Tab-separated table of C-alpha atoms and ligand atoms in Angstrom:
chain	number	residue	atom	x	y	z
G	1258	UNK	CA	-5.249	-60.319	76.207
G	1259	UNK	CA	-2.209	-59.561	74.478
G	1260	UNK	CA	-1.999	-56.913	71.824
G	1261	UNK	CA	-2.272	-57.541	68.509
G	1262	UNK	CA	1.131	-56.512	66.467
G	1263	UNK	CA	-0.574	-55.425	62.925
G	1264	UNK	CA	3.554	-54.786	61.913
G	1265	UNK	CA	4.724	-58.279	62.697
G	1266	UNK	CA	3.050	-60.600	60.096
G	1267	UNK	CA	-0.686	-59.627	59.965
G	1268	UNK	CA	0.490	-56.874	57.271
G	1269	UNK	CA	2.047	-59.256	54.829
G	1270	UNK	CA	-1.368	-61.605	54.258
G	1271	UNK	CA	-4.189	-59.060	55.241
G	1272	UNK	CA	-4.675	-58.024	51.981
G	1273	UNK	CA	-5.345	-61.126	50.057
G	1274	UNK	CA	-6.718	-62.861	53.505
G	1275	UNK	CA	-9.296	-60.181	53.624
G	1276	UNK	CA	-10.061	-58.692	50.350
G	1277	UNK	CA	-13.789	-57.766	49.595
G	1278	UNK	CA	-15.449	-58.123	46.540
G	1279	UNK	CA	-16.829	-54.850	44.828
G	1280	UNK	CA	-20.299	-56.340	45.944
G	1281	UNK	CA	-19.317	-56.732	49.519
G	1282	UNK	CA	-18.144	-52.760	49.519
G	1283	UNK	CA	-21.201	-52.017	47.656
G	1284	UNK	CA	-23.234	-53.495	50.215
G	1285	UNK	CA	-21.502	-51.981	53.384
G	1286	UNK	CA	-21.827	-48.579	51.497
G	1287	UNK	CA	-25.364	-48.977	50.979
G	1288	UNK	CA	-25.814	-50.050	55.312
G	1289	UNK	CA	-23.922	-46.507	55.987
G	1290	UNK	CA	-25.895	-44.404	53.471
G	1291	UNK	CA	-28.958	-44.951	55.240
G	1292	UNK	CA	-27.790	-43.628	58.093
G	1293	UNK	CA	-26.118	-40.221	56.164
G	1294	UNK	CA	-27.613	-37.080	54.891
G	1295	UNK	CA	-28.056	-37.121	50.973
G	1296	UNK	CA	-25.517	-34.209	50.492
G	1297	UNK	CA	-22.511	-35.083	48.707
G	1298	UNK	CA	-19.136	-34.796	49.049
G	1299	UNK	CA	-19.104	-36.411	52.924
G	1300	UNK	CA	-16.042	-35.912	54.672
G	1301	UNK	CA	-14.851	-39.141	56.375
G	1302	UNK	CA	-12.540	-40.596	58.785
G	1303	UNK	CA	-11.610	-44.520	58.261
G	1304	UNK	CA	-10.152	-44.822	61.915
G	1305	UNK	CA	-7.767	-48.103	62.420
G	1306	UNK	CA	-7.628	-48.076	58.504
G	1307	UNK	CA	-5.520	-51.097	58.088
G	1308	UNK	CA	-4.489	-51.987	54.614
G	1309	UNK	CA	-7.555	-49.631	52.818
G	1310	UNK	CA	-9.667	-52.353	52.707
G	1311	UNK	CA	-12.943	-49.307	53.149
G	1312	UNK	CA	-11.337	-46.086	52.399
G	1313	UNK	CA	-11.587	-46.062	48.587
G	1314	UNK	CA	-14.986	-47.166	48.502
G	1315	UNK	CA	-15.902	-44.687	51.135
G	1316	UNK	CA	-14.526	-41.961	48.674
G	1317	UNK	CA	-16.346	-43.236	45.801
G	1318	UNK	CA	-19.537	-43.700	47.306
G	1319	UNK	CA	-19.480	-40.392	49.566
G	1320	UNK	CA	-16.821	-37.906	48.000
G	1321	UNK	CA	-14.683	-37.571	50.399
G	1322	UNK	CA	-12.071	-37.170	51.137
G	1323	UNK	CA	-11.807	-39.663	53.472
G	1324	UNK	CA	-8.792	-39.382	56.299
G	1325	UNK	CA	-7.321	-43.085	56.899
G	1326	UNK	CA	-5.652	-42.994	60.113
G	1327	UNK	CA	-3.822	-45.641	61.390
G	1328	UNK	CA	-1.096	-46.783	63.876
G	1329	UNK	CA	0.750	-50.065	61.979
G	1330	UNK	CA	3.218	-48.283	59.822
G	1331	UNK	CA	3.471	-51.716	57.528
G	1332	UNK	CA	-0.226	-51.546	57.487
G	1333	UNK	CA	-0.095	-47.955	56.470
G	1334	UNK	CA	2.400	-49.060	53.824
G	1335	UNK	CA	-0.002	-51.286	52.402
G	1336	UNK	CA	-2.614	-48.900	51.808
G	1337	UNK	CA	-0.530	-46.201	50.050
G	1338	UNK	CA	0.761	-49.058	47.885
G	1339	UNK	CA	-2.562	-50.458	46.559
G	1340	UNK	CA	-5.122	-48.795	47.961
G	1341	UNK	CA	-4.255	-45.149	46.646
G	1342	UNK	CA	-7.510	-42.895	45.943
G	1343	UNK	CA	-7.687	-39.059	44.772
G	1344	UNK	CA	-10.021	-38.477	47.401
G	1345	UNK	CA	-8.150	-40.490	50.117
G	1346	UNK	CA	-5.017	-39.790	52.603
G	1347	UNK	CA	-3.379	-41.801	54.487
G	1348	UNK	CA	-1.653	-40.613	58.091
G	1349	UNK	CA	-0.241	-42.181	61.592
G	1350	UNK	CA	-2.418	-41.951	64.423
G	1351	UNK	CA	-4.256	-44.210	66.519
G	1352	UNK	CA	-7.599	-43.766	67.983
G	1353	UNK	CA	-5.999	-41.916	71.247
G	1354	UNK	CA	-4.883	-39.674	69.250
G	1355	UNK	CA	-6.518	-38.656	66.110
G	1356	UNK	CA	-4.494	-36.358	64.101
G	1357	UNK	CA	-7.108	-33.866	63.055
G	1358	UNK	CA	-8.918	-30.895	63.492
G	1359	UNK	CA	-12.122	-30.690	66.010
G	1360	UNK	CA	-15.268	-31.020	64.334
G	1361	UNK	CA	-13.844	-31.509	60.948
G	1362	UNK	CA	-16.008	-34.819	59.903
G	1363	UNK	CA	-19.337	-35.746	58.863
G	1364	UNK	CA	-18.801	-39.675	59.855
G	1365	UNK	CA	-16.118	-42.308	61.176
G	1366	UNK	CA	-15.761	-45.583	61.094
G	1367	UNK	CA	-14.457	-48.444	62.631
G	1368	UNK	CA	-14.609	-51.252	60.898
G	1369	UNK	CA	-13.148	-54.770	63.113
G	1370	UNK	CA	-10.983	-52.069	65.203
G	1371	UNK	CA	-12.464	-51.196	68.376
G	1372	UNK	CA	-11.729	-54.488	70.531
G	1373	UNK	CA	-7.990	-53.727	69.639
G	1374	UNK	CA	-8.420	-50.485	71.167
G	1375	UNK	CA	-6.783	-50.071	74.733
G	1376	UNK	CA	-7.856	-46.764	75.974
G	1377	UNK	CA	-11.389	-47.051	74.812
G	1378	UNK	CA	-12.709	-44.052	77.123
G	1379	UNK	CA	-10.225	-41.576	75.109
G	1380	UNK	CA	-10.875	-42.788	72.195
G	1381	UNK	CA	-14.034	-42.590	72.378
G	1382	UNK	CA	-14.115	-38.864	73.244
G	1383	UNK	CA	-10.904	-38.449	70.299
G	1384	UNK	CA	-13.992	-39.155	68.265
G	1385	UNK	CA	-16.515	-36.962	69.766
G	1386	UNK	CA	-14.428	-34.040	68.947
G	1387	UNK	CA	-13.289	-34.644	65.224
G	1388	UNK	CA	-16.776	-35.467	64.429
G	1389	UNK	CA	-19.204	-33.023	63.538
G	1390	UNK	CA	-22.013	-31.668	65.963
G	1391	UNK	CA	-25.385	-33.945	64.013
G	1392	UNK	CA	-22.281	-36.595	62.398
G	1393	UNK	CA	-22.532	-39.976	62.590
G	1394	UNK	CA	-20.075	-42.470	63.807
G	1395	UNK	CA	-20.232	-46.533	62.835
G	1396	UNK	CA	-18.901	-48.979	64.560
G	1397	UNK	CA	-18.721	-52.682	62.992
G	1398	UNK	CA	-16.934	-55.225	65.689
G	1399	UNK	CA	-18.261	-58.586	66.984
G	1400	UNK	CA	-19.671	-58.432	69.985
G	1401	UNK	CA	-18.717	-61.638	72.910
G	1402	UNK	CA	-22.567	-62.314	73.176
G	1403	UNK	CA	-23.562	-62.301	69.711
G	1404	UNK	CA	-20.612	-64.221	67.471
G	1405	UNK	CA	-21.184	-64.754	63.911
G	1406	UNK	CA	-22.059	-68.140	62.347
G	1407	UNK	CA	-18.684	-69.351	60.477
G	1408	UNK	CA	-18.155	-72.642	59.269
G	1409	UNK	CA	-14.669	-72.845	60.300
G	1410	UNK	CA	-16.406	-72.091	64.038
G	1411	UNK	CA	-18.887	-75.339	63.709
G	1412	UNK	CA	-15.774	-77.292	62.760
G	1413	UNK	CA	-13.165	-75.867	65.258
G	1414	UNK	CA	-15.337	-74.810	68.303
G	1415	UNK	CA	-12.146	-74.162	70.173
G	1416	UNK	CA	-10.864	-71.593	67.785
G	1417	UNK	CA	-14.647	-69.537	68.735
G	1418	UNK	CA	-13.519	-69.531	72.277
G	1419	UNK	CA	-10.009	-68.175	71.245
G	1420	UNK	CA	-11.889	-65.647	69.038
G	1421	UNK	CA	-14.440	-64.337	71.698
G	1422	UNK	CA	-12.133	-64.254	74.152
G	1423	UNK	CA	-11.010	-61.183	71.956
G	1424	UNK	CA	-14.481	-59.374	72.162
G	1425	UNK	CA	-17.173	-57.979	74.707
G	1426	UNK	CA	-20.444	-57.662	74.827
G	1427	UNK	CA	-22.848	-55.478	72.631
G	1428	UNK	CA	-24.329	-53.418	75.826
G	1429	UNK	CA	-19.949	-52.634	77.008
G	1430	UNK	CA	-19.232	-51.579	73.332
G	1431	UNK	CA	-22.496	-49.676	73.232
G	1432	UNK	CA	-22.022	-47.691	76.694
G	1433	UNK	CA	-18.396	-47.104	75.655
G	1434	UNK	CA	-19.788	-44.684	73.045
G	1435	UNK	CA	-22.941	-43.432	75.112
G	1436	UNK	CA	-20.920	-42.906	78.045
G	1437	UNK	CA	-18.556	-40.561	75.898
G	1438	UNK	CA	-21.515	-38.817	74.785
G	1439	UNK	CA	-22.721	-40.515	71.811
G	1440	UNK	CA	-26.077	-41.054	71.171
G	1441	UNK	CA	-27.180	-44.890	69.514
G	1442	UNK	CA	-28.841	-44.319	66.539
G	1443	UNK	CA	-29.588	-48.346	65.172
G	1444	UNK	CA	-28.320	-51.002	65.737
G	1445	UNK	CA	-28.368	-53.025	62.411
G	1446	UNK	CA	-27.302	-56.294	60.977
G	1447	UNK	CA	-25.261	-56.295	57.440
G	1448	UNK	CA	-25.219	-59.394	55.701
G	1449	UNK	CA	-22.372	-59.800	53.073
G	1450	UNK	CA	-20.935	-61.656	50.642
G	1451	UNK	CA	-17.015	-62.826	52.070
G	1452	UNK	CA	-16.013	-65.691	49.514
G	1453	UNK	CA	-17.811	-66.947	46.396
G	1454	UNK	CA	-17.616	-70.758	47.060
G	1455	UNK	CA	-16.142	-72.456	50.835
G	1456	UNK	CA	-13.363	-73.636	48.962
G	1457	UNK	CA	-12.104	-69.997	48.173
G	1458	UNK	CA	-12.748	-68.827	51.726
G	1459	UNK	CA	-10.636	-71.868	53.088
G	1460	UNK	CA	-7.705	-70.743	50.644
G	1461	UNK	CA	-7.851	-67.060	52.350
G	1462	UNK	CA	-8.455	-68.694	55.771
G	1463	UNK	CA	-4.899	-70.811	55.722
G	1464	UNK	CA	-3.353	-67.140	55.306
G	1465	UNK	CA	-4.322	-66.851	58.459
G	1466	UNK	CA	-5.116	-63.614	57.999
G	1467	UNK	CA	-7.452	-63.134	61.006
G	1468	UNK	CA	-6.460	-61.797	64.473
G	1469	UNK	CA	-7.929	-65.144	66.086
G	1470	UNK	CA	-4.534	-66.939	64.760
G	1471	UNK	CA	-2.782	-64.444	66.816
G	1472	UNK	CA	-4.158	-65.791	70.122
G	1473	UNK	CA	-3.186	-69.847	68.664
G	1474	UNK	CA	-0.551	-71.634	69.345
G	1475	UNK	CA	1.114	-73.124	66.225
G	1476	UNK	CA	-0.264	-76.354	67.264
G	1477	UNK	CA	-3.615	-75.640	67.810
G	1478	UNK	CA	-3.880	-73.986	64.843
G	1479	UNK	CA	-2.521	-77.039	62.610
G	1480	UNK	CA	-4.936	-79.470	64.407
G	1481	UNK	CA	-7.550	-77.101	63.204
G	1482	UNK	CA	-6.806	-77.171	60.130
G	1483	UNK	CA	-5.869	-80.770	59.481
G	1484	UNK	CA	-9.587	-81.241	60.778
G	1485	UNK	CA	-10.918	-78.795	58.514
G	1486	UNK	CA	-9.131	-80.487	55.949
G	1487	UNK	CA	-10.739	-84.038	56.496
G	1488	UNK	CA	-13.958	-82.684	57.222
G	1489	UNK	CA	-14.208	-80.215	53.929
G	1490	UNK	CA	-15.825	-83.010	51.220
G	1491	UNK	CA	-18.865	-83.247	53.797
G	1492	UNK	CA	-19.196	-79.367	53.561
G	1493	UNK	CA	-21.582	-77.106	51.056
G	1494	UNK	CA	-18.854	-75.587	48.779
G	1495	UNK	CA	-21.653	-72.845	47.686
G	1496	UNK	CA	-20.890	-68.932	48.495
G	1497	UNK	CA	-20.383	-68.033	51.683
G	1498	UNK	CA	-22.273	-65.426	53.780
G	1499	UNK	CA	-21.563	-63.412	57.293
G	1500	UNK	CA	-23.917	-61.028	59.047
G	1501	UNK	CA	-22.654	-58.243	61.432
G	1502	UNK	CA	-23.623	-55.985	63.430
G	1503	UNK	CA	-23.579	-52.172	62.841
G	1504	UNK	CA	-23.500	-50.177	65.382
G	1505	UNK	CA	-24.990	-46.430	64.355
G	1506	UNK	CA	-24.098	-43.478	66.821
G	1507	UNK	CA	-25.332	-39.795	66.518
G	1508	UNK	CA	-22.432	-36.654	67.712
P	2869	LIG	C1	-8.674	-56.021	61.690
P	2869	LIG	S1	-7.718	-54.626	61.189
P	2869	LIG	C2	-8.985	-53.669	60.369
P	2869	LIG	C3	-8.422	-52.740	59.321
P	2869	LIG	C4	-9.491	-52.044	58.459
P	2869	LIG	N1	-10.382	-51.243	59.260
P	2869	LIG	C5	-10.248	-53.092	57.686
P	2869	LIG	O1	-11.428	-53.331	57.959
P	2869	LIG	O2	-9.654	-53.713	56.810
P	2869	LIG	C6	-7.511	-53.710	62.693
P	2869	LIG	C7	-6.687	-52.439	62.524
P	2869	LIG	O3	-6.800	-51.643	63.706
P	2869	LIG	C8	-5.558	-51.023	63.918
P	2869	LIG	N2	-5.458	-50.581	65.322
P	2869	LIG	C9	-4.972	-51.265	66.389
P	2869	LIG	N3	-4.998	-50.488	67.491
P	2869	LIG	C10	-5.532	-49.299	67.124
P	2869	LIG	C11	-5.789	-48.072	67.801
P	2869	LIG	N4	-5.552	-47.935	69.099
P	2869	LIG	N5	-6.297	-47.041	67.093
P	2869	LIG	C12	-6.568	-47.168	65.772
P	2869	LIG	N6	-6.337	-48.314	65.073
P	2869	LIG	C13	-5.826	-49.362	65.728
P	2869	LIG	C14	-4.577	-52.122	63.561
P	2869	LIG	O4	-3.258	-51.612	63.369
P	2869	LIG	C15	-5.208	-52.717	62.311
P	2869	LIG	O5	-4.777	-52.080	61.143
């Protein structure tokens, strides 16, 4: 499947496409400190860190600082535009090749990055050695087998198969990190808030803000839509939900 070019378009919509609400941080904050030590600061890395959706909740919930490394230098520009954080830095780097010192981080994350990651057997070793010996290391990515339940989905079934064409399955993402020597800690489900009514998330949806769009053809996407369109007074306009999986690994 083709790569993903974050610098092309994604950059200029992800923000407002993808923006979480304070109670949608708060909750992923709360599914990582379970799996953390109660010591404060935490040192973190925010690998594939996009536009800073995470980082500056990480640093407020955790201390910090927390390293953002990521590869899209419009991306990057995003995130020291309006994501800026005492605690937080932003620097180039890509999972490959993660600019920092060995052992040098209590936890990682990546959050919706790993299926755009080519070389997954060095990156998963990269993160072996910036993490500490007892660290943890969380990986949030949907998983081929085990897609979540949107709406847009039920009413486009076409752009699923575009979308999980994307992913693989839960046990290939899970021995990717076991087979680097990562041991699975949990395996946990996070469900969040992502819009407060379906009208709202249908306004951040035709930014097109999502990677799926990537793999459409300008066509297929507008028949999509021009369905979703006709079919949106028969759909519940109340908040909308998604659940996730987390995967939890142990250094
Ligand atoms: C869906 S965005 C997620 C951004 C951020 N983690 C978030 O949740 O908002 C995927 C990000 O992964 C980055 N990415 C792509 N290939 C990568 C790689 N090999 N190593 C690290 N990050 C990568 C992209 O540039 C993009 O910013």
């Amino acid at each position: 499947m083709e790569k993903v070019d974050y610098d092309a378009r994604l950059h200029t919509v992800y923000t407002a496409g993808r923006r979480m609400s304070p109670d949608a941080l708060q909750r992923w904050m709360e599914s990582f400190a379970r799996h953390l030590p109660e010591r404060r600061p935490l040192t973190w890395l925010d690998l594939g860190s996009g536009t800073g959706r995470m980082a500056p909740a990480l640093a407020s919930a955790f201390g910090g600082p927390v390293h953002g490394i990521e590869p899209s230098d419009k991306m990057r520009a995003q995130a020291l535009a309006h994501a800026v954080h005492p605690a937080v830095d932003y620097a180039a780097g890509s999972a490959e090749r993660i600019p920092l010192p060995d052992a040098s981080c209590d936890a990682a994350l990546l959050f919706f990055v790993w299926h755009h990651v080519s070389d997954r057997e060095s990156a998963a070793r990269e993160l072996h050695r910036v993490v500490k010996p007892g660290g943890r290391l969380f990986v949030q990515t949907n998983f081929a087998d085990r897609m979540p339940d949107v709406w847009w989905f039920r009413v486009v079934p076409e752009w699923r198969e575009a979308d999980l064409a994307q992913f693989r399955s839960r046990e290939a993402v899970t021995s990717d990190f076991t087979g680097a020597g990562w041991t699975l800690l949990s395996r946990d489900e996070v469900t969040w808030p992502r819009s407060a009514s379906l009208s709202e998330d249908f306004e951040r949806l035709k930014l097109r803000a999502v990677s799926v769009f990537e793999h459409l053809s300008a066509e297929a996407a507008e028949a999509g839509f021009a369905r979703i369109e006709a079919a949106l007074p028969t759909l519940d306009d109340g908040p909308q939900y998604e659940t996730n999986e987390l995967l939890v690994f142990q250094r």
